[in-house]
Every structure is written in structure tokens, then in C-alpha cells.
Short mmCIF file of C-alpha atoms in Angstrom, two decimals:
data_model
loop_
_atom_site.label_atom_id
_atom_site.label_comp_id
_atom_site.label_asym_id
_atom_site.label_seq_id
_atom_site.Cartn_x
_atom_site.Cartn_y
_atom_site.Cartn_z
CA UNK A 11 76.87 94.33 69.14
CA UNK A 12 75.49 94.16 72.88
CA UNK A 13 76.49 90.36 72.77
CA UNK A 14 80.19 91.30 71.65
CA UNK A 15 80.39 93.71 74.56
CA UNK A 16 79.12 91.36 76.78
CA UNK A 17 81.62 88.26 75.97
CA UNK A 18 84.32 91.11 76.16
CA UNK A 19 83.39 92.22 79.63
CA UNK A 20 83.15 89.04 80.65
CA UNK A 21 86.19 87.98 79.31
CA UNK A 22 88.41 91.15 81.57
CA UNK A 23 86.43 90.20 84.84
CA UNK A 24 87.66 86.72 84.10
CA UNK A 25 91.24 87.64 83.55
CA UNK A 26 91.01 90.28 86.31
CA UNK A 27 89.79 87.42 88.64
CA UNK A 28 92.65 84.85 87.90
CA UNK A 29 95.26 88.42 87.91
CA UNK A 30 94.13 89.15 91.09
CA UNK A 31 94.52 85.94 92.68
CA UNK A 32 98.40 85.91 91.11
CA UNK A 33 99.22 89.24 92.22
CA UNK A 34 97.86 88.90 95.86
CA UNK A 35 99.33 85.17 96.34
CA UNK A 36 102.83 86.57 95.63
CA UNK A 37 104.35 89.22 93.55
CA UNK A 38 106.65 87.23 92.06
CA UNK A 39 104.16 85.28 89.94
CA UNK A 40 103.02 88.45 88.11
CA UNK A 41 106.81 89.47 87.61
CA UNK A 42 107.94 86.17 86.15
CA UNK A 43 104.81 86.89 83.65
CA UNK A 44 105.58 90.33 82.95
CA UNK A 45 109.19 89.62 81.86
CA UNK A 46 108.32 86.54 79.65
CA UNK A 47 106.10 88.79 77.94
CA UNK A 48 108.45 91.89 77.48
CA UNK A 49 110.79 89.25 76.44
CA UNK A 50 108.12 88.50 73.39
CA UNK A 51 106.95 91.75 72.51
CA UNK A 52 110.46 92.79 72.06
CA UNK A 53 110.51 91.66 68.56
CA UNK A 54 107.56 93.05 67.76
CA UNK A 55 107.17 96.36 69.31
CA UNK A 56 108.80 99.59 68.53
CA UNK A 57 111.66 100.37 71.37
CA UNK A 58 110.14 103.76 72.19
CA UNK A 59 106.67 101.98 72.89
CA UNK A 60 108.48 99.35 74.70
CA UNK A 61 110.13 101.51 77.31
CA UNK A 62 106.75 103.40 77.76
CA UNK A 63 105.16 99.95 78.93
CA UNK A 64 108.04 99.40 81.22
CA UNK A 65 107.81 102.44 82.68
CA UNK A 66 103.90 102.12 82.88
CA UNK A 67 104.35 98.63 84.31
CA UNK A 68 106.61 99.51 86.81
CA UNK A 69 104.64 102.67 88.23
CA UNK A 70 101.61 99.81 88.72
CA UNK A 71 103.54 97.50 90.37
CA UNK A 72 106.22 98.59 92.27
CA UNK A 73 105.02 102.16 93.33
CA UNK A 74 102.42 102.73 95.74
CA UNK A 75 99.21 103.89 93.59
CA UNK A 76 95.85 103.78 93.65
CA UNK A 77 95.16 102.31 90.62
CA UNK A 78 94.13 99.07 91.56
CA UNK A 79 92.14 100.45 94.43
CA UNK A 80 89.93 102.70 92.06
CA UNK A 81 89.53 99.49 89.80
CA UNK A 82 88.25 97.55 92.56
CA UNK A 83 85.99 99.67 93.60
CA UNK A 84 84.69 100.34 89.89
CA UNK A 85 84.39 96.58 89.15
CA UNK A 86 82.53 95.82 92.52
CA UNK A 87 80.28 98.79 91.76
CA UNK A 88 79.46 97.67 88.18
CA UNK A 89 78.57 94.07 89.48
CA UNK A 90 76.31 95.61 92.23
CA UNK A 91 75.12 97.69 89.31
CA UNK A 92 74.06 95.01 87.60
CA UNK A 93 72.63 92.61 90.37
CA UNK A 94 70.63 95.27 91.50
CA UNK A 95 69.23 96.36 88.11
CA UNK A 96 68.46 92.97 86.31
CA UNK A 97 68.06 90.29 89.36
CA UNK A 98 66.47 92.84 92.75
CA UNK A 99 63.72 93.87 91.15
CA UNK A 100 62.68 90.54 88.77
CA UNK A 101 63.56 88.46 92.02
CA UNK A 102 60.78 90.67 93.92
CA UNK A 103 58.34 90.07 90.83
CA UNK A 104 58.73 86.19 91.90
CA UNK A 105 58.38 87.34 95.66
CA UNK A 106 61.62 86.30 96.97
CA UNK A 107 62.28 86.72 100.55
CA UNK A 108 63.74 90.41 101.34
CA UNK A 109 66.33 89.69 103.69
CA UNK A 110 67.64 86.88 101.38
CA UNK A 111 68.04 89.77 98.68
CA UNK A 112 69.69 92.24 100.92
CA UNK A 113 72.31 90.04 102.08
CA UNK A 114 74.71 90.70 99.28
CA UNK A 115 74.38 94.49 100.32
CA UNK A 116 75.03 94.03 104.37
CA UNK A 117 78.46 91.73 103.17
CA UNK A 118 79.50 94.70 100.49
CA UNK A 119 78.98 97.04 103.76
CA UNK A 120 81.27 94.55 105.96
CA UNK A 121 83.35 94.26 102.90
CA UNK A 122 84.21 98.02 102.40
CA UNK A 123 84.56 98.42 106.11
CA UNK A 124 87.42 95.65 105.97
CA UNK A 125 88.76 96.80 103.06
CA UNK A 126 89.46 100.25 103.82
CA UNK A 127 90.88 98.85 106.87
CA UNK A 128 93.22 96.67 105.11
CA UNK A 129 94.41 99.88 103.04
CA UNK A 130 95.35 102.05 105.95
CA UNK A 131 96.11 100.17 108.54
CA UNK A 132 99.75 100.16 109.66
CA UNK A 133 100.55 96.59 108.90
CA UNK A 134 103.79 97.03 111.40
CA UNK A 135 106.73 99.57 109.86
CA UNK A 136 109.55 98.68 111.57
CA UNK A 137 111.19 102.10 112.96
CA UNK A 138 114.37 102.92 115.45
CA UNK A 139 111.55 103.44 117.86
CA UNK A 140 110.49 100.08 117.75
CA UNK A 141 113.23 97.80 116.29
CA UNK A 142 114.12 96.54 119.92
CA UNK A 143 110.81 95.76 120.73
CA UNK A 144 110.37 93.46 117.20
CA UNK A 145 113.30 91.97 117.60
CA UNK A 146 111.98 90.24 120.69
CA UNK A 147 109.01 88.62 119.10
CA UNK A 148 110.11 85.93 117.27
CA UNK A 149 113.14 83.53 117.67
CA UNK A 150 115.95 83.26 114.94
CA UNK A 151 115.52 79.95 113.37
CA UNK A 152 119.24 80.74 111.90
CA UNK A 153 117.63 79.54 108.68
CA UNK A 154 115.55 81.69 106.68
CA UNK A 155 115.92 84.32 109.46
CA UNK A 156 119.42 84.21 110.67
CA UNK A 157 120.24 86.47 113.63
CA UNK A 158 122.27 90.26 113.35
CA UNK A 159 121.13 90.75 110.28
CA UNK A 160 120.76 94.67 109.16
CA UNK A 161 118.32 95.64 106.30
CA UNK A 162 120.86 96.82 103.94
CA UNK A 163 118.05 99.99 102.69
CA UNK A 164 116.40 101.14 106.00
CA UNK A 165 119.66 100.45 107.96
CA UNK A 166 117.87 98.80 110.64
CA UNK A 167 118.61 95.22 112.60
CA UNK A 168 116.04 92.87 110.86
CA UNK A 169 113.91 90.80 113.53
CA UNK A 170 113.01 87.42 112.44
CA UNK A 171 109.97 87.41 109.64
CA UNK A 172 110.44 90.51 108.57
CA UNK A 173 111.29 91.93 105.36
CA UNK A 174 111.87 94.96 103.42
CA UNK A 175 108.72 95.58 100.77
CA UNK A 176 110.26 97.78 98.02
CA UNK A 177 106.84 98.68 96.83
CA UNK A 178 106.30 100.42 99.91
CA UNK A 179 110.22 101.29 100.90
CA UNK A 180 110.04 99.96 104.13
CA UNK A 181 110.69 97.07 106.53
CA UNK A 182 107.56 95.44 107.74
CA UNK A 183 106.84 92.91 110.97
CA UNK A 184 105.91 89.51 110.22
CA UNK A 185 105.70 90.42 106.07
CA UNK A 186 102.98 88.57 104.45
CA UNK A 187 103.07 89.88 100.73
CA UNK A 188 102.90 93.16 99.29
CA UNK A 189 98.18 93.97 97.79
CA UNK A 190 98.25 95.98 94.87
CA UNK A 191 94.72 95.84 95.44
CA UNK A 192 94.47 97.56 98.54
CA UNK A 193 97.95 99.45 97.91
CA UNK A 194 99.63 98.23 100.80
CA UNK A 195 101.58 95.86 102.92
CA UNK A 196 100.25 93.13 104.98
CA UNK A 197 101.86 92.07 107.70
CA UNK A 198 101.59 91.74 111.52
CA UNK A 199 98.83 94.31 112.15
CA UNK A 200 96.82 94.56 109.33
CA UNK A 201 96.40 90.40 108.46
CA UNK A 202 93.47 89.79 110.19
CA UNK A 203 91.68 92.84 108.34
CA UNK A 204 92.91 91.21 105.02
CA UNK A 205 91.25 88.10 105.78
CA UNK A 206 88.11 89.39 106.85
CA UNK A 207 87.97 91.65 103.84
CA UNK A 208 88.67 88.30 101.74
CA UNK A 209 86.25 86.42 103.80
CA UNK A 210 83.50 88.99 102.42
CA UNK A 211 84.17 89.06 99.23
CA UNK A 212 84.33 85.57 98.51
CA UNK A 213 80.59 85.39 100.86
CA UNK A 214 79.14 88.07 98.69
CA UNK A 215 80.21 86.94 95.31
CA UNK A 216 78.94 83.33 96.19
CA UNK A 217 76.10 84.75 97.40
CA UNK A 218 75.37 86.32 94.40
CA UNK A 219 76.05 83.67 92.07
CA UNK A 220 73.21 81.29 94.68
CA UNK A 221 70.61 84.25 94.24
CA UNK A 222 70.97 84.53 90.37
CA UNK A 223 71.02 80.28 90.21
CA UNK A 224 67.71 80.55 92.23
CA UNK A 225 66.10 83.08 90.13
CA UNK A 226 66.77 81.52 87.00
CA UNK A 227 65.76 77.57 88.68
CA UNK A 228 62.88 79.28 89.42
CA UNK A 229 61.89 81.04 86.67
CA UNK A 230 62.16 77.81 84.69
CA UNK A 231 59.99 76.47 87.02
CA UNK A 232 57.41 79.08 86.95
CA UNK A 233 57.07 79.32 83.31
CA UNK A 234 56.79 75.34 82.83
CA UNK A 235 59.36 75.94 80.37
CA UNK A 236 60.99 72.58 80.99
CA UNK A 237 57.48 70.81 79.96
CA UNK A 238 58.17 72.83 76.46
CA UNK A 239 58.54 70.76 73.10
CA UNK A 240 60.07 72.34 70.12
CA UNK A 241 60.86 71.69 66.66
CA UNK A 242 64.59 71.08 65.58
CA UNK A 243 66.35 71.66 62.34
CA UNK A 244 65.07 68.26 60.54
CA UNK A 245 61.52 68.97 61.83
CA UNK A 246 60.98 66.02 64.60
CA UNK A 247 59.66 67.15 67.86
CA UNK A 248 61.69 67.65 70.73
CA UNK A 249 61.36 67.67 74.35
CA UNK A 250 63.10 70.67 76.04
CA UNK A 251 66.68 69.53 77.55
CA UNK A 252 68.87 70.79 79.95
CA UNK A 253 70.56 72.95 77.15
CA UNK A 254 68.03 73.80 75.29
CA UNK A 255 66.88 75.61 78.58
CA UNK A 256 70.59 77.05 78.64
CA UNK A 257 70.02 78.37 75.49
CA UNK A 258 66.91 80.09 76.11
CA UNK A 259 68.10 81.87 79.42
CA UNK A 260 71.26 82.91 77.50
CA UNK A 261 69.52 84.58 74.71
CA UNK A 262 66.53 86.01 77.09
CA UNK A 263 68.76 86.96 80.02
CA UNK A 264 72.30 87.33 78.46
CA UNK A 265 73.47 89.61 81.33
CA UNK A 266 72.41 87.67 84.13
CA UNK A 267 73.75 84.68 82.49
CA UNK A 268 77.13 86.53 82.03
CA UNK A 269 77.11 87.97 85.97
CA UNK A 270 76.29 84.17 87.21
CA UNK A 271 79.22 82.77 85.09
CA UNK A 272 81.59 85.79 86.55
CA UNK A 273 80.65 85.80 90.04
CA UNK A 274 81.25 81.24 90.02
CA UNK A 275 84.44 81.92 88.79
CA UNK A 276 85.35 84.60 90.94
CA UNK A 277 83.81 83.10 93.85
CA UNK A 278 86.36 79.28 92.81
CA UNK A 279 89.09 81.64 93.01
CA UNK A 280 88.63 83.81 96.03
CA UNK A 281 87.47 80.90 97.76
CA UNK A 282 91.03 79.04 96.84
CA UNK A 283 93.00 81.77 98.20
CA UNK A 284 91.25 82.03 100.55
CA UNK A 285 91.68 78.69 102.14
CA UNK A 286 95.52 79.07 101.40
CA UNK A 287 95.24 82.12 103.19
CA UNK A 288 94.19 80.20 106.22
CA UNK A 289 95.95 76.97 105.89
CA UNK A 290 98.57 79.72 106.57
CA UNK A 291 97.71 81.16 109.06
CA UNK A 292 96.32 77.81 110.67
CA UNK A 293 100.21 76.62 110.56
CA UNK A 294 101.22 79.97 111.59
CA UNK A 295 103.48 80.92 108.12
CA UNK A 296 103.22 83.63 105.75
CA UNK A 297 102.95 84.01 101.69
CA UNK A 298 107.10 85.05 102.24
CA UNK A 299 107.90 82.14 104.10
CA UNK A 300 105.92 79.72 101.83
CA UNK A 301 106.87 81.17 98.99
CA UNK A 302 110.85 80.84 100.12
CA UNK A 303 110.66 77.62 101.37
CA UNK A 304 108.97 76.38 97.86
CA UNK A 305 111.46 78.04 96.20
CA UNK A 306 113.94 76.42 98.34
CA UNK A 307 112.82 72.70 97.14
CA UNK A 308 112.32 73.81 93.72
CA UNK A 309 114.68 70.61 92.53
CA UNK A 310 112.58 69.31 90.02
CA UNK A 311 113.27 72.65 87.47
CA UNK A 312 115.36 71.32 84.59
CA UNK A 313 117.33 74.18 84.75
CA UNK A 314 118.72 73.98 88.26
CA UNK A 315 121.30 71.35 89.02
CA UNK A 316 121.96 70.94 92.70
CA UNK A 317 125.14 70.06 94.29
CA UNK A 318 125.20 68.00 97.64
CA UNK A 319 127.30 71.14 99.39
CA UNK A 320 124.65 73.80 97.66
CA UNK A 321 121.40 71.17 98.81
CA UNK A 322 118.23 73.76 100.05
CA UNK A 323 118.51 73.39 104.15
CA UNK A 324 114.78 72.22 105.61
CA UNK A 325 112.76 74.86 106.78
CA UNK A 326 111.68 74.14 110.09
CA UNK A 327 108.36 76.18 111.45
CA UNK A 328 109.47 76.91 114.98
CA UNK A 329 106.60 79.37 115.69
CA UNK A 330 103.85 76.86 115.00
CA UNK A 331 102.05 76.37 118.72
CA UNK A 332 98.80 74.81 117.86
CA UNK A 333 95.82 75.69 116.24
CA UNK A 334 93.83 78.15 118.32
CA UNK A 335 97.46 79.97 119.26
CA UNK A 336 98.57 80.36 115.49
CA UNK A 337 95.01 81.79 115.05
CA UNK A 338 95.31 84.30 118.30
CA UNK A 339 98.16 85.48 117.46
CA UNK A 340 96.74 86.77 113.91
CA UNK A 341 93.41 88.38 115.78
CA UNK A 342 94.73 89.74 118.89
CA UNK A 343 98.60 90.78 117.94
CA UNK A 344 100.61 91.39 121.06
CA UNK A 345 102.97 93.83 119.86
CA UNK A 346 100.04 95.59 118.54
CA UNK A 347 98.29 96.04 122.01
CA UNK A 348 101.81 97.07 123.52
CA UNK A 349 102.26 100.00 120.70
CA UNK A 350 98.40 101.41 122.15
CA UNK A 351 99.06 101.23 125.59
CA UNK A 352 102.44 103.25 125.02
CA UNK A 353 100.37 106.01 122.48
#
């Protein structure tokens, strides 16, 4: 029974993992996936029961809740649980160096610091108080962003990389994508607290998953397990193997095993979006501009047929300026400064 739990908690931290990369990448991922699957459970499941998923669905996803928030924290607080009941004190037992132990702590300190920055932060709501001074950031590139363009909700002129988040019901500067995770925006003035906070996570999960490698390497090593011989099922003598030694830590430490094989997948797929996070912000785009401009070129879909007058126009990044500029003007945003000095 404690096995079955196990495989099925590791199981929903896996799926959680690969959701959360999908739903922080881009929205529409998780959409596309939702509506395929609506479209299959519609034979099977009562209409009533239907609409109550919709309606459920929709209140996660495109309302501003705290849903996601509270499961983050639960889910980081059950894998602390667990590293610091099975792998502190056992790791201490084989006198492991303390700082090398604490380190997961300090990042889930930096982490939470980060995080709850990337929740409240304003990531730049576009007001009348402010629309004049937005719309002289960035050119037009009378492409994606064409000029004189009003936001057809909040009524409001929309300056170039902006766009209206219907999650949150308002127009934000430089849009990036729309975090269920930390229920909110991010955009202009918020981004660079997103990236630390993703920057932590993906240290202290991979730090974790080094720590409980270690510990098991070395407890191997301690034991002289890999010296071992055993008998297998026709009765010859065996020399312990590489998985043979999987087997034994599996069965003697199943919850350690599990938390090592969560916290290497987790850490793959943080670390992936994370370097997509900073390619982007390296070449000075955003997940909105990406995701439009791979949209745009989507010509290899069976289903779309393009015409030579309805051809996608190139997207040209005109607010590229190098390196060390792109990666200023996510750290130190200048509009940002100019809002403080006003206040």
C-alpha cells in the first residue's frame, strides 16, 4: 500500500512538473489541451457534470485565484518535508558538510522572497495616467504592433508590446505571459523577479537531486555493498551490478529514491524554461511575441493552406540592441524608475 501511494505521488509531481512548464510557457498550450479533452469526454460524461468542469476549469484559468499559489507552496513544502526528514538527518549520520546541507534552505529563502515578489509586483498596468508615457517606449514596428491602435476592453491607445491579459482584465507594458502559478501578469516590471524566482527553483531542486545522488553514492560506498555477491533465481552466484544496487536502494529507501527521480525531472524542466526564458530575454522578445511570430510561420499544419496575398509578414525584432542592453533593460526598467521618482 505505501508503494502504491508512492508511485501515485510521484506520478502528480511528474504531471504537475511538465503542467507547469505548459501553462507558464504560454497559455495557449494548456487551452488547446483543455478543449481536445472536453471535446472527448463529451461522449462520455453526463452534460450536467460536463458544464460543472467547464465552469471549474474556467475559474482556474482565466480568473485570478489563488489556487495554484496555495499548491505551490504545498508541493514545495511537502518536498522540503521530505528532504529534511529522510536525507538531513541520515546525511549528518555520514557527516556531510553542514553548509552543503543547508544550501537547499538559503535558495527556498531567496526563492520565496522572489516569488512573492513576482505575485505582487505591478508588472506595468497600463492606466490614463500613464498611457502617454508607454506609448513612448517602444517604436511601432507596424507589424505585430501597428501604431493608433486602441484596446478595444480598457479603451486605452495600445503602446507597442503591450497587450490586454483577460485573466487579469487589464492592459499590461511589455506583456510576457499571463503565471497561474504566481496569479499574475508578467510584464515590464515584474520580469526580472520572475526570473530570479525561476533561477531558484531550478538551483534548489538540482541541488537537491546532487545531495540525495551523493548520499545514496555514498552510502553504497560505505556499506561495500557493491563488493556484495548474491544468489539469483537458478542458484549461480552473482556479483552485485549496477541494478541490482538500484534495486536494493529502491526497496530500502523507496522515498528518497522517489524524491531523487522527482526533483531530476523537475530540475530538466525548469532548467529548459528556463534557458528559453533567457534566450528571450538575451534577444530582447517576450513569450507573446514568440509565441505570435511562431504562430505566424506555422505553414507546415496540414490544415492551413496559405495563399501568396494571405503569406505571414516577417517579424522583424527592432528593439534588439545587444546583449548587455537587452539584459539592462529587463533589470533596471526605465519607465519603472520614472513612475518612483514621480510617487
Amino acid at each position: 500500500m505505501d508503494f502504491l501511494v508512492l508511485f501515485l505521488f510521484y506520478l502528480a509531481f511528474m504531471l504537475i512538473g511538465v503542467v507547469t512548464i505548459c501553462i507558464c510557457s504560454k497559455t495557449h498550450c494548456l487551452k488547446g489541451l483543455v478543449r481536445r479533452g472536453a471535446q472527448i469526454f463529451s461522449y462520455i460524461i453526463p452534460e450536467c457534470l460536463r458544464r460543472a468542469m467547464l465552469r471549474f476549469l474556467h475559474y482556474l484559468f482565466h480568473t485570478r485565484n489563488h489556487t495554484f499559489v496555495i499548491l505551490h507552496l504545498i508541493l514545495q513544502g511537502m518536498v522540503y518535508t521530505e528532504y529534511t526528514w529522510e536525507i538531513f538527518g541520515l546525511c549528518q549520520e555520514l557527516e556531510f558538510s553542514l553548509n552543503y546541507l543547508f544550501l537547499p534552505y538559503l535558495l527556498l529563502i531567496v526563492n520565496l522572497v522572489f516569488f512573492a515578489l513576482s505575485c505582487e509586483t505591478n508588472p506595468g498596468t497600463i492606466t490614463k495616467a500613464n498611457e502617454l508615457l508607454f506609448l513612448q517606449v517602444y517604436e511601432f514596428d507596424e507589424g505585430m504592433f501597428p501604431k493608433n491602435m486602441r484596446c478595444s476592453t480598457c479603451d486605452l491607445r495600445k503602446p507597442a508590446r503591450s497587450k490586454h491579459c483577460s485573466v487579469c482584465n487589464r492592459c499590461v507594458h511589455r506583456f510576457d505571459h499571463h503565471c497561474v502559478w504566481v496569479n499574475n501578469c508578467i510584464g515590464a516590471w515584474n520580469i526580472r523577479y520572475f526570473l530570479f524566482y525561476l533561477l531558484t527553483l531550478t538551483a534548489s531542486a538540482a541541488t537537491m537531486a546532487v545531495v540525495s545522488t551523493v548520499f545514496l553514492v555514498q552510502l553504497v560506498m560505505v556499506s561495500d555493498l557493491y563488493l556484495e555477491t548474491y544468489v539469483d533465481d537458478f542458484g549461480h552466484l552473482q556479483v552485485v551490478d549496477t541494478v541490482f544496487v538500484i534495486q536494493y536502494l529502491f526497496v530500502t529507501f523507496p522515498r528518497i529514491v522517489f524524491l531523487l527521480g522527482f526533483v531530476v525531472v523537475l530540475s530538466f524542466l525548469l532548467g529548459s524554461y528556463l534557458c528559453f526564458c533567457l534566450y528571450l530575454a538575451a534577444t530582447n522578445q517576450t513569450t507573446n511575441e514568440w509565441y505570435r511570430d511562431a504562430r505566424a510561420w506555422c505553414q507546415h499544419c496540414p490544415h492551413v493552406a496559405w495563399t501568396p496575398s494571405a503569406e505571414p509578414q516577417v517579424y522583424r525584432n527592432i528593439h534588439s540592441r545587444g546583449l548587455w542592453s537587452n539584459l539592462r533593460e529587463i533589470f533596471l526598467p526605465a519607465v519603472a524608475h520614472y513612475e518612483r521618482k514621480k510617487k
